[in-house]
Coordinates of C-alpha atoms in Angstrom, one line a residue:
X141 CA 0.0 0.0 0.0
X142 CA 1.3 3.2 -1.0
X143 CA 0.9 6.8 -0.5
X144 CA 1.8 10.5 -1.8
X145 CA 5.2 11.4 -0.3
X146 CA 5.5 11.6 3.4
X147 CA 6.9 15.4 5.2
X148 CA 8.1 12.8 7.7
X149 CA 12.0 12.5 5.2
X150 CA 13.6 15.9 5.6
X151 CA 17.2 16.4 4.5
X152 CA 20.1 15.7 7.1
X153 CA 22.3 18.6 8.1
X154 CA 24.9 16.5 6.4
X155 CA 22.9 16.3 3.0
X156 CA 21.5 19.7 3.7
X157 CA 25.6 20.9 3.6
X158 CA 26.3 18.7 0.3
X159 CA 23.3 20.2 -1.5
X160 CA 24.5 23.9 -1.0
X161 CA 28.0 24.2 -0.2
X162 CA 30.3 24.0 -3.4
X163 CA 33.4 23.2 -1.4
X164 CA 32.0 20.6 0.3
X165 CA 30.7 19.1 -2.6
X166 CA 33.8 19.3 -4.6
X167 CA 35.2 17.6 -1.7
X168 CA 33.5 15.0 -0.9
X169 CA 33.2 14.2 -5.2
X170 CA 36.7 13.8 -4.7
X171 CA 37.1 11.8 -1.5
X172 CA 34.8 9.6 -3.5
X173 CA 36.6 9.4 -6.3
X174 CA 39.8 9.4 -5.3
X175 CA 38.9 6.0 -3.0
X176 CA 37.2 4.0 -6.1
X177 CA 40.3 4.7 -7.9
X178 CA 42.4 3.6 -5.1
X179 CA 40.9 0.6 -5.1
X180 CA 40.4 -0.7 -9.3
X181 CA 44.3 -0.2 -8.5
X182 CA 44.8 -2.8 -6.0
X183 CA 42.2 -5.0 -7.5
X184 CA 44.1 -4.8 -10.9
X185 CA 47.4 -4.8 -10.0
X186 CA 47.9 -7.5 -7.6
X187 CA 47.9 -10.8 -10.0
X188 CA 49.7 -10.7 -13.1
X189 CA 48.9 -9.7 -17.0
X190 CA 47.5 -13.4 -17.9
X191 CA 45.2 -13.0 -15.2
X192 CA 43.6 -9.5 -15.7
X193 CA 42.9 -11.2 -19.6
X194 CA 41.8 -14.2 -18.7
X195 CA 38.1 -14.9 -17.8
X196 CA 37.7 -16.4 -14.7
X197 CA 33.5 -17.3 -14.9
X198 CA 31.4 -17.0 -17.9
X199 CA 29.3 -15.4 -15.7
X200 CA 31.9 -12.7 -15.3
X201 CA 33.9 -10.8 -17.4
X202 CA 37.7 -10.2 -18.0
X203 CA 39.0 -8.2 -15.2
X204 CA 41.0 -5.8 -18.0
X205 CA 37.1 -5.0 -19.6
X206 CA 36.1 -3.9 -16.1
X207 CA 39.1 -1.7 -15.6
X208 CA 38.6 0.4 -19.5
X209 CA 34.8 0.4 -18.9
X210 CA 35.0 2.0 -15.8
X211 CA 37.2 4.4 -18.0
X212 CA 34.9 4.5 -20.5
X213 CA 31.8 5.3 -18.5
X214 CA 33.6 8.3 -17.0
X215 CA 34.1 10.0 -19.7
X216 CA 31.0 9.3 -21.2
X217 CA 29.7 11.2 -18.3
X218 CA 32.0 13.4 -16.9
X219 CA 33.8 14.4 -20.1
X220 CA 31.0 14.4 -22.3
X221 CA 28.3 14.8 -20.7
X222 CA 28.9 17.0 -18.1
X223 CA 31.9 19.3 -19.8
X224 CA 30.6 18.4 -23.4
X225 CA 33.8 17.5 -24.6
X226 CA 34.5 15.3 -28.1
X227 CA 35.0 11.9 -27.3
X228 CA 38.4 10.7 -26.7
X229 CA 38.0 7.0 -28.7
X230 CA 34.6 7.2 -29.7
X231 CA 35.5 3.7 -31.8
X232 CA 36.0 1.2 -28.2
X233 CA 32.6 2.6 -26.4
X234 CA 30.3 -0.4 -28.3
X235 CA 33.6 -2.4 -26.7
X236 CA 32.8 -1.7 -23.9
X237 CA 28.7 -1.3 -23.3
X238 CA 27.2 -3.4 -20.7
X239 CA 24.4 -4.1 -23.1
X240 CA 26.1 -4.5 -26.3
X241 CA 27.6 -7.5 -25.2
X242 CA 27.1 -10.2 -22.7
X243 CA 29.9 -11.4 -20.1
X244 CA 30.3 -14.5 -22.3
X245 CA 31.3 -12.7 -25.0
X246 CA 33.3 -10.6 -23.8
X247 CA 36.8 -12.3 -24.2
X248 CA 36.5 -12.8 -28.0
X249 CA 36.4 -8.6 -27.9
X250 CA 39.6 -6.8 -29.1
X251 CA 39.5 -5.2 -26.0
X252 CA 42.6 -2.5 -24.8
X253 CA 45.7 -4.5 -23.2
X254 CA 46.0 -3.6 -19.2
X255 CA 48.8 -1.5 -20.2
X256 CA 46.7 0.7 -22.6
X257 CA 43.6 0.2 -20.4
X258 CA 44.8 1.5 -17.7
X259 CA 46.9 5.0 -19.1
X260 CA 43.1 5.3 -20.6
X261 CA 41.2 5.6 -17.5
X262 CA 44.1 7.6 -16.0
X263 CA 44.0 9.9 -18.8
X264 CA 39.7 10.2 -18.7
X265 CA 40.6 10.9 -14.6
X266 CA 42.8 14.0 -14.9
X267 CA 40.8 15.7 -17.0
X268 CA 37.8 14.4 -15.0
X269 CA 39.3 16.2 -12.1
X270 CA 39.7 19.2 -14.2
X271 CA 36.2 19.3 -15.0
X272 CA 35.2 18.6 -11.2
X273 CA 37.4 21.5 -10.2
X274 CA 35.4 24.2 -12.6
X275 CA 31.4 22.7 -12.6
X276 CA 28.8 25.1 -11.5
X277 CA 27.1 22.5 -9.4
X278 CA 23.6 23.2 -10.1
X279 CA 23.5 24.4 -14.1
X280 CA 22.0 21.3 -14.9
X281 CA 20.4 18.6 -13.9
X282 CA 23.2 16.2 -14.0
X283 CA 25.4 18.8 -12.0
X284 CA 22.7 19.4 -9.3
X285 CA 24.4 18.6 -5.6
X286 CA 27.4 17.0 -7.9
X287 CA 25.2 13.9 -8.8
X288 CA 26.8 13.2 -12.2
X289 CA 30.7 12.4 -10.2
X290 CA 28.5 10.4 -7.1
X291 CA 27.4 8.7 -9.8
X292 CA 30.7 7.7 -10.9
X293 CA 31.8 7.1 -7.8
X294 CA 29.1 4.6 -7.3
X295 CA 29.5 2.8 -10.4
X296 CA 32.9 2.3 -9.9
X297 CA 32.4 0.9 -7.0
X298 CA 30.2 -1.8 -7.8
X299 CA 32.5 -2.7 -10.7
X300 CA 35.0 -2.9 -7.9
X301 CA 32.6 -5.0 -6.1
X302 CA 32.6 -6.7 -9.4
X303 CA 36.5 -7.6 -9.7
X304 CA 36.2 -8.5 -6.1
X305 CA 34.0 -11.4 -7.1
X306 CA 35.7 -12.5 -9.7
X307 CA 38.9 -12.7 -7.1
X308 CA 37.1 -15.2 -5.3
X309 CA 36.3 -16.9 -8.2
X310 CA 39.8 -17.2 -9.6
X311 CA 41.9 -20.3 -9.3
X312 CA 45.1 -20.4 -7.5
X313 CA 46.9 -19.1 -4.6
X314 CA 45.7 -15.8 -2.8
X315 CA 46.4 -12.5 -4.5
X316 CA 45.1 -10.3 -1.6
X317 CA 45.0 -9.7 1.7
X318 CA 43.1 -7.7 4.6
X319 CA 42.8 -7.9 7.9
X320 CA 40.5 -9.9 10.0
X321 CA 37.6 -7.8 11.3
X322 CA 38.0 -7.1 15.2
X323 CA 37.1 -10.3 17.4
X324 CA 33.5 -9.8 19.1
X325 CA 32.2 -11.3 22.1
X326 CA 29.1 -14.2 21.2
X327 CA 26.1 -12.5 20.3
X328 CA 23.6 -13.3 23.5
X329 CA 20.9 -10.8 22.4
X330 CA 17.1 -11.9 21.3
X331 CA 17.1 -13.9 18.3
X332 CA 14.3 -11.6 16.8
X333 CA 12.5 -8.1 17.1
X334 CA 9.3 -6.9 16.6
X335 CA 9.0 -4.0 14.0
X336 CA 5.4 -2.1 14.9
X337 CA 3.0 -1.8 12.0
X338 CA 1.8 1.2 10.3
X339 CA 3.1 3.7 8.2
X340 CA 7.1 4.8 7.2
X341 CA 8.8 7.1 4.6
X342 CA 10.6 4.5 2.0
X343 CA 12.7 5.6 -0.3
X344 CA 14.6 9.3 -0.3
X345 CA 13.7 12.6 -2.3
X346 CA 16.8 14.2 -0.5
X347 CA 19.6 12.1 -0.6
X348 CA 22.0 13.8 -3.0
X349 CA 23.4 10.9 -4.8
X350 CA 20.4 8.4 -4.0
X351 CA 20.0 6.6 -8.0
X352 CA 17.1 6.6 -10.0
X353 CA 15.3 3.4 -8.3
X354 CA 15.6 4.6 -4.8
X355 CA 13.5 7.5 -5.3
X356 CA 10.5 9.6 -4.6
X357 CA 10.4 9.1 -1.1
X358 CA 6.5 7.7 -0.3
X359 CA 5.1 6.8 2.6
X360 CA 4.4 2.8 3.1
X361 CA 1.7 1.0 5.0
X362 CA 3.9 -1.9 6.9
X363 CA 1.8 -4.3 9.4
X364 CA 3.7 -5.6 12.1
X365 CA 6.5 -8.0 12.4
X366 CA 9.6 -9.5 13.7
X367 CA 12.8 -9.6 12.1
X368 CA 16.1 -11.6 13.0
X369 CA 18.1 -9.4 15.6
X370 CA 21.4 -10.9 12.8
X371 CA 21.6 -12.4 9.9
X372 CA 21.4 -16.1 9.7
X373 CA 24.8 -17.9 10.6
X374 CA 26.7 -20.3 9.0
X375 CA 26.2 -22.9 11.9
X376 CA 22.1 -22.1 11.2
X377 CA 22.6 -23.0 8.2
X378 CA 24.5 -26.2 8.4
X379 CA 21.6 -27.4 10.8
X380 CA 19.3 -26.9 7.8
X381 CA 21.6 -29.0 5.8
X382 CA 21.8 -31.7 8.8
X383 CA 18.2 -31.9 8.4
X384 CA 18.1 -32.7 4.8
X385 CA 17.6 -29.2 3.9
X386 CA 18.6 -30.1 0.2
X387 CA 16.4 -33.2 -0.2
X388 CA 13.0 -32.3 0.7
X389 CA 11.3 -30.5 -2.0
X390 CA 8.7 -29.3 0.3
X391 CA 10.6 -26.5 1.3
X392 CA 11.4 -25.3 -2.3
X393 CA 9.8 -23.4 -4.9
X394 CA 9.6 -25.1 -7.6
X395 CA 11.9 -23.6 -10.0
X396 CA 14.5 -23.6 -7.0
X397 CA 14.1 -27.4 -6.7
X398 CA 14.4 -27.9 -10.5
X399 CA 17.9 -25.7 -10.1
X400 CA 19.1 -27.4 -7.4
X401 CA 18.6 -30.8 -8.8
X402 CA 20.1 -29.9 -12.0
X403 CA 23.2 -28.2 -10.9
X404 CA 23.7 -31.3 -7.9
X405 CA 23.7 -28.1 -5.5
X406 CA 23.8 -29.4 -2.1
X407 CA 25.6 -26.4 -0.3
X408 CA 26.4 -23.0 -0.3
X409 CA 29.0 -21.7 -3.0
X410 CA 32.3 -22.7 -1.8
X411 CA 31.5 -25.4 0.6
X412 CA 32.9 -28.6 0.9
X413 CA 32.5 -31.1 3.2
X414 CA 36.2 -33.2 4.2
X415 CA 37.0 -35.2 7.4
X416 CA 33.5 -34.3 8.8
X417 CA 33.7 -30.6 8.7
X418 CA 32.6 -28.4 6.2
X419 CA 35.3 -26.0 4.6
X420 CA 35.2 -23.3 2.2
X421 CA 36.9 -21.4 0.0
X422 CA 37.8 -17.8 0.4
X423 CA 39.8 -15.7 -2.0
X424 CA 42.7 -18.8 -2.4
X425 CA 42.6 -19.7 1.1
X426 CA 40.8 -23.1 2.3
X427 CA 39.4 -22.7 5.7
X428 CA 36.9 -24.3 8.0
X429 CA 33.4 -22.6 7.8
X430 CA 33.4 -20.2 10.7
X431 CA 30.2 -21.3 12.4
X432 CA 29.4 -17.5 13.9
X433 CA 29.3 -15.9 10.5
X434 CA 26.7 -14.7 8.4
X435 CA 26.0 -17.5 5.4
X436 CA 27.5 -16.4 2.7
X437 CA 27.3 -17.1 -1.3
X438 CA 23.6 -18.3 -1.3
X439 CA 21.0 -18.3 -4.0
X440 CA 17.1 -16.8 -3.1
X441 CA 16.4 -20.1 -3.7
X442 CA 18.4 -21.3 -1.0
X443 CA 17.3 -18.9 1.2
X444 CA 13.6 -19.0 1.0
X445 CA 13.9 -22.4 1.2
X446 CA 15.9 -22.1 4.5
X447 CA 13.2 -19.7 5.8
X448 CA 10.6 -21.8 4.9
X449 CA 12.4 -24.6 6.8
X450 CA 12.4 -22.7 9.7
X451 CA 8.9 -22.1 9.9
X452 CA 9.6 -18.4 9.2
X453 CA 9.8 -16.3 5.6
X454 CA 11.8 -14.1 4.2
X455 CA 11.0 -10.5 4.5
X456 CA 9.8 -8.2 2.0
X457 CA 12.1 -5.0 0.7
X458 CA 9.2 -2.8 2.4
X459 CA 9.8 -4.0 5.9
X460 CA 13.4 -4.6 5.7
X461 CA 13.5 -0.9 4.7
X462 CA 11.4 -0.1 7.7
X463 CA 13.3 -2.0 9.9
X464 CA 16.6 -0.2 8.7
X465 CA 15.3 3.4 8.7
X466 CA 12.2 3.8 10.4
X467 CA 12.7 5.7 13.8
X468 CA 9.4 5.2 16.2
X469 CA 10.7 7.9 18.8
X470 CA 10.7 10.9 16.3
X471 CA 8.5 9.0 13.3
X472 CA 11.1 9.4 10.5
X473 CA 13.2 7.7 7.8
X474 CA 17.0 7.9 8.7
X475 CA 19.5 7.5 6.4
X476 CA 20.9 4.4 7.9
X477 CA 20.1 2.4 11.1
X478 CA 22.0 4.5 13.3
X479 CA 21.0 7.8 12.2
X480 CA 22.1 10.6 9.6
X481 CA 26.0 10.2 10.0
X482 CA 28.1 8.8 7.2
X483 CA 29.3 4.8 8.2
X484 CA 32.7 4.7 10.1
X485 CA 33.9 1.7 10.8
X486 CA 32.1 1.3 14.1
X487 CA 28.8 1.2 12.6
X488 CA 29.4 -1.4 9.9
X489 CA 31.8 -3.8 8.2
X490 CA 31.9 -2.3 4.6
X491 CA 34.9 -0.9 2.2
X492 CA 36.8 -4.0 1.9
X493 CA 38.4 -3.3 4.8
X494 CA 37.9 -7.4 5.6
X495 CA 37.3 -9.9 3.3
X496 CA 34.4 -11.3 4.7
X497 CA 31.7 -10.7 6.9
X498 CA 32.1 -9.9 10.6
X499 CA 30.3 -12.5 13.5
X500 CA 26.5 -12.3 13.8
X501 CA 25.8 -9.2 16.2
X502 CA 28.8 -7.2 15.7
X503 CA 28.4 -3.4 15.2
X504 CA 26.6 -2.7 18.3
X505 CA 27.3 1.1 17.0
X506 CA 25.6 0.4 13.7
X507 CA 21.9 -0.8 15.3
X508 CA 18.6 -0.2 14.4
X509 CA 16.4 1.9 17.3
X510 CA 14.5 -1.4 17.5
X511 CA 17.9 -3.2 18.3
X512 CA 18.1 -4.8 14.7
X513 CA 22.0 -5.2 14.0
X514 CA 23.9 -5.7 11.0
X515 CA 21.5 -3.9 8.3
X516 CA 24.5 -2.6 6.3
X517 CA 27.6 -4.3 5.3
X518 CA 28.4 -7.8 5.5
X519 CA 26.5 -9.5 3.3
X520 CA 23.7 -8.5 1.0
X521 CA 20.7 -9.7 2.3
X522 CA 17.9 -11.6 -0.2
X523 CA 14.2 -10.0 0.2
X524 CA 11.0 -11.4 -1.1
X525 CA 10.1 -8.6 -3.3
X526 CA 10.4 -8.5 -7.0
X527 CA 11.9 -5.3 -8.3
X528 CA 9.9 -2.3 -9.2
X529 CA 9.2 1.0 -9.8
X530 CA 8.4 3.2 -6.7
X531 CA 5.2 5.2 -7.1
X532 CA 6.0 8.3 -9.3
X533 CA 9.5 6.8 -10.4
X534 CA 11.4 8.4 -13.2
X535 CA 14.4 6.8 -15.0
X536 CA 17.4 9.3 -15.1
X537 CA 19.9 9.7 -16.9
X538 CA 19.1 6.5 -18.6
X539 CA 16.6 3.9 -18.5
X540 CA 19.3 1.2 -18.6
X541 CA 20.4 1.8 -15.1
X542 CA 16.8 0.4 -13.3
X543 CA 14.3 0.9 -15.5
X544 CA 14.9 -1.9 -18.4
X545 CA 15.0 -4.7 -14.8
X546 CA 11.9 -4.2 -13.5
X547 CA 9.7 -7.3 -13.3
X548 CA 9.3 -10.5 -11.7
X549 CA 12.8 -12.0 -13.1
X550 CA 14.9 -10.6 -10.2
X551 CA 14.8 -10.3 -7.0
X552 CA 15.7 -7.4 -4.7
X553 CA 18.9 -7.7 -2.4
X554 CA 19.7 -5.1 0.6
X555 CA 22.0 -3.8 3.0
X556 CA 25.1 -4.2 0.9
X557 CA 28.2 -6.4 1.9
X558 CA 31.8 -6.5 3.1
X559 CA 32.8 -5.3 -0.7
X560 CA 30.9 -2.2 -1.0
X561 CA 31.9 1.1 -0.3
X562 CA 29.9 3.4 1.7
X563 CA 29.1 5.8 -1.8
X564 CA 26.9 3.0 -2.6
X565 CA 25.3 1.7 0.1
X566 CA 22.6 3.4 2.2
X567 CA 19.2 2.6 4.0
X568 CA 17.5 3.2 0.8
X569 CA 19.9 1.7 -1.9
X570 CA 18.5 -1.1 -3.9
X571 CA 20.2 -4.3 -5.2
X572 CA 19.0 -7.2 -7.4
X573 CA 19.8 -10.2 -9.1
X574 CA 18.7 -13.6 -10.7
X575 CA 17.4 -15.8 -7.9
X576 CA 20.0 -18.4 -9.1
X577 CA 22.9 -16.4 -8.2
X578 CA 25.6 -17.6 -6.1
X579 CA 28.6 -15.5 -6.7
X580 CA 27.8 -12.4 -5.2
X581 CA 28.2 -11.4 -1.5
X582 CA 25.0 -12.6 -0.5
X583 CA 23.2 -13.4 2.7
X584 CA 19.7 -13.1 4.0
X585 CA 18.0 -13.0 7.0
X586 CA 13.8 -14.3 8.2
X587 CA 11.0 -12.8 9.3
X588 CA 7.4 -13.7 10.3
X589 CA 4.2 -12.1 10.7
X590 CA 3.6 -10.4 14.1
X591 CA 0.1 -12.0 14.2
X592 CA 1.9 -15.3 13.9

């Protein structure tokens, strides 16, 4: 149920500052920048030319395509675009469209070497900066509160995000490293909380940088329910498996159980079982499954049918966004679970600073007022909702971004993972996928009806 937008979303003093101040924006467009670059670096340059050429998963692409596409898509927007410059090699952009050509293919392209790849997207950068350094923030639509560079910034990102997957699903030893995140004591907390029904601001009509999908913010009738406090762990989920989680069709949906049959899936990506433990795979490292973190590398089908084993379902997109945002002291939508502030990282495990999630309940910093914990970083968590428009959506700049997935052939993902950056991941950002996918950083957690 849906209504005109709420007054109950008003700007933060921190989006309130980006929206007017030209210094600030300029800054923070550069931070942003500046920290997407820093990372395509590390996540090209730490294996070796064969590797950046060679494709690792037909379901992803070379990791050399995503370093001159992030290129590409820069100065498609930022040098032409924005500053309406000529293009610099109008001849590689059907190279290197997302929709010209499908991962598969993508080998078979005469794409640029690394070498050549990467002086292009330097070269699109400096006189990106340039351009960033003399915009009139505001002339257009495009330029308005600097959305064109967050834009960048985000889509470079989850092309890093990207790259990160297709590390983990390289062969071979381990090509990077990261530090552990901080050891936590047990979670002891209640296993669920109850989210009040009624009414809550979704979606944003202030957030600077908030993508096409996301917005206008409108209010949402939500009835009650509970939520997991944490994601599902890894020992919840071997329990399912115990039980013969991956035998009884009763708890599939049909086109799950056809999948799973098909593809003689019988775990979570990664998983082996050897001596009577289960191990994984993580990024070239073998190592037992750690039973206190958050499942990782499982399909929607896997975890609705978990949910359904449990007695329990998984929650819609609506109330995970309530859950997330919705405060029930003042009545509004925050822009994360803790409040207005940008993520640090006390609030949330996101950035690659770790590669992988921390233990179910970390972040006491990062809670919901209802005491929900983990709703950003980690993993992404799989929702029961379909994706679609919001009520008076409007594709911009280009349809391609949201518009052209909507319908009943993906299924919405939230709260964003261990590998993405804080540019592109807030309370209202929106994720989706096949609900065959395995690859990606994906959790989930339950929920069930508070009548139930």
């Amino acid at each position: 149920m849906t209504a005109p937008e709420s007054r109950t979303e008003s700007a933060s003093p921190t989006e309130s500052a980006s929206s007017t101040d030209p210094e600030s924006l300029r800054e923070r467009a550069l931070d942003a920048l500046t920290r997407a670059r820093d990372r395509t670096a590390l996540l090209t340059s730490c294996v070796e030319e064969p590797e950046l050429t060679a494709q690792h998963s037909p379901l992803m692409s070379p990791l050399v395509w995503d370093l001159a596409h992030i290129g590409n898509q820069e100065e498609l927007w930022l040098l032409r675009a924005v500053a309406g410059r000529d293009a610099m090699r109008p001849e590689i952009d059907g190279l290197y469209d997302a929709f010209e050509h499908p991962r598969a293919e993508r080998p078979s392209l005469p794409l640029l070497p690394p070498g050549e790849a990467r002086q292009y997207a330097a070269e699109v950068r400096g006189r990106a900066l340039d351009i960033l350094e003399s915009t009139a923030f505001g002339s257009t639509r495009l330029t308005e509160a600097g959305f064109a560079f967050g834009m960048i910034a985000q889509h470079e990102q989850q092309h890093d995000e990207t790259m990160l997957i297709t590390h983990q699903l390289r062969k071979g030893p381990a090509a990077l490293t990261a530090p552990d995140p901080a050891p936590t004591p047990l979670f002891t907390g209640p296993a669920e909380v109850l989210v009040p029904g009624g009414p809550f601001t979704m979606g944003t009509s202030t957030e600077p940088w908030a993508l096409d999908n996301e917005r206008p913010a409108h209010q949402r009738m939500v009835a009650s329910f509970f939520m997991d406090t944490t994601p599902v762990t890894n020992a919840a989920y071997q329990a399912f498996i115990a039980d013969g989680g991956y035998d009884a069709a009763r708890w599939w949906a049909p086109e799950g159980w056809d999948h799973i049959r098909a593809h003689g899936i019988e775990a979570p990506l990664f998983w082996r079982r050897e001596g009577g433990q289960w191990l994984r795979r993580r990024f070239g490292v073998t190592e037992p499954v750690p039973p206190d973190e958050p499942v990782l590398h499982v399909s929607w089908y896997e975890a609705d049918a978990y949910a359904r084993w449990a007695g329990r379902r998984l929650p819609t997109e609506f109330e995970w966004e309530k859950a997330a945002r919705h405060d029930p002291a003042s009545g509004r939508s925050t822009r994360y679970p803790w409040g207005d502030a940008d993520p640090t990282p006390e609030h949330a495990n996101l950035g690659q600073r770790h590669l992988r999630p921390a233990p179910a309940g970390s972040y006491p910093a990062g809670e919901s007022p209802l005491g929900v914990r983990q709703l950003i970083g980690d993993v992404w968590e799989w929702t029961s909702s379909e994706l679609s428009p919001y009520p008076g959506f409007a594709a911009f700049p280009y349809k391609e971004y949201s518009e052209v997935f909507f319908g009943p052939e993906h299924r919405v993902l939230r709260g964003g993972s261990f590998a993405v950056d804080a540019v592109a991941c807030r309370g209202t950002f929106r994720n989706w996928d096949y609900p065959i996918r395995r690859q990606i950083f994906s959790g989930f957690r339950t929920a069930r009806s508070g009548d139930a």
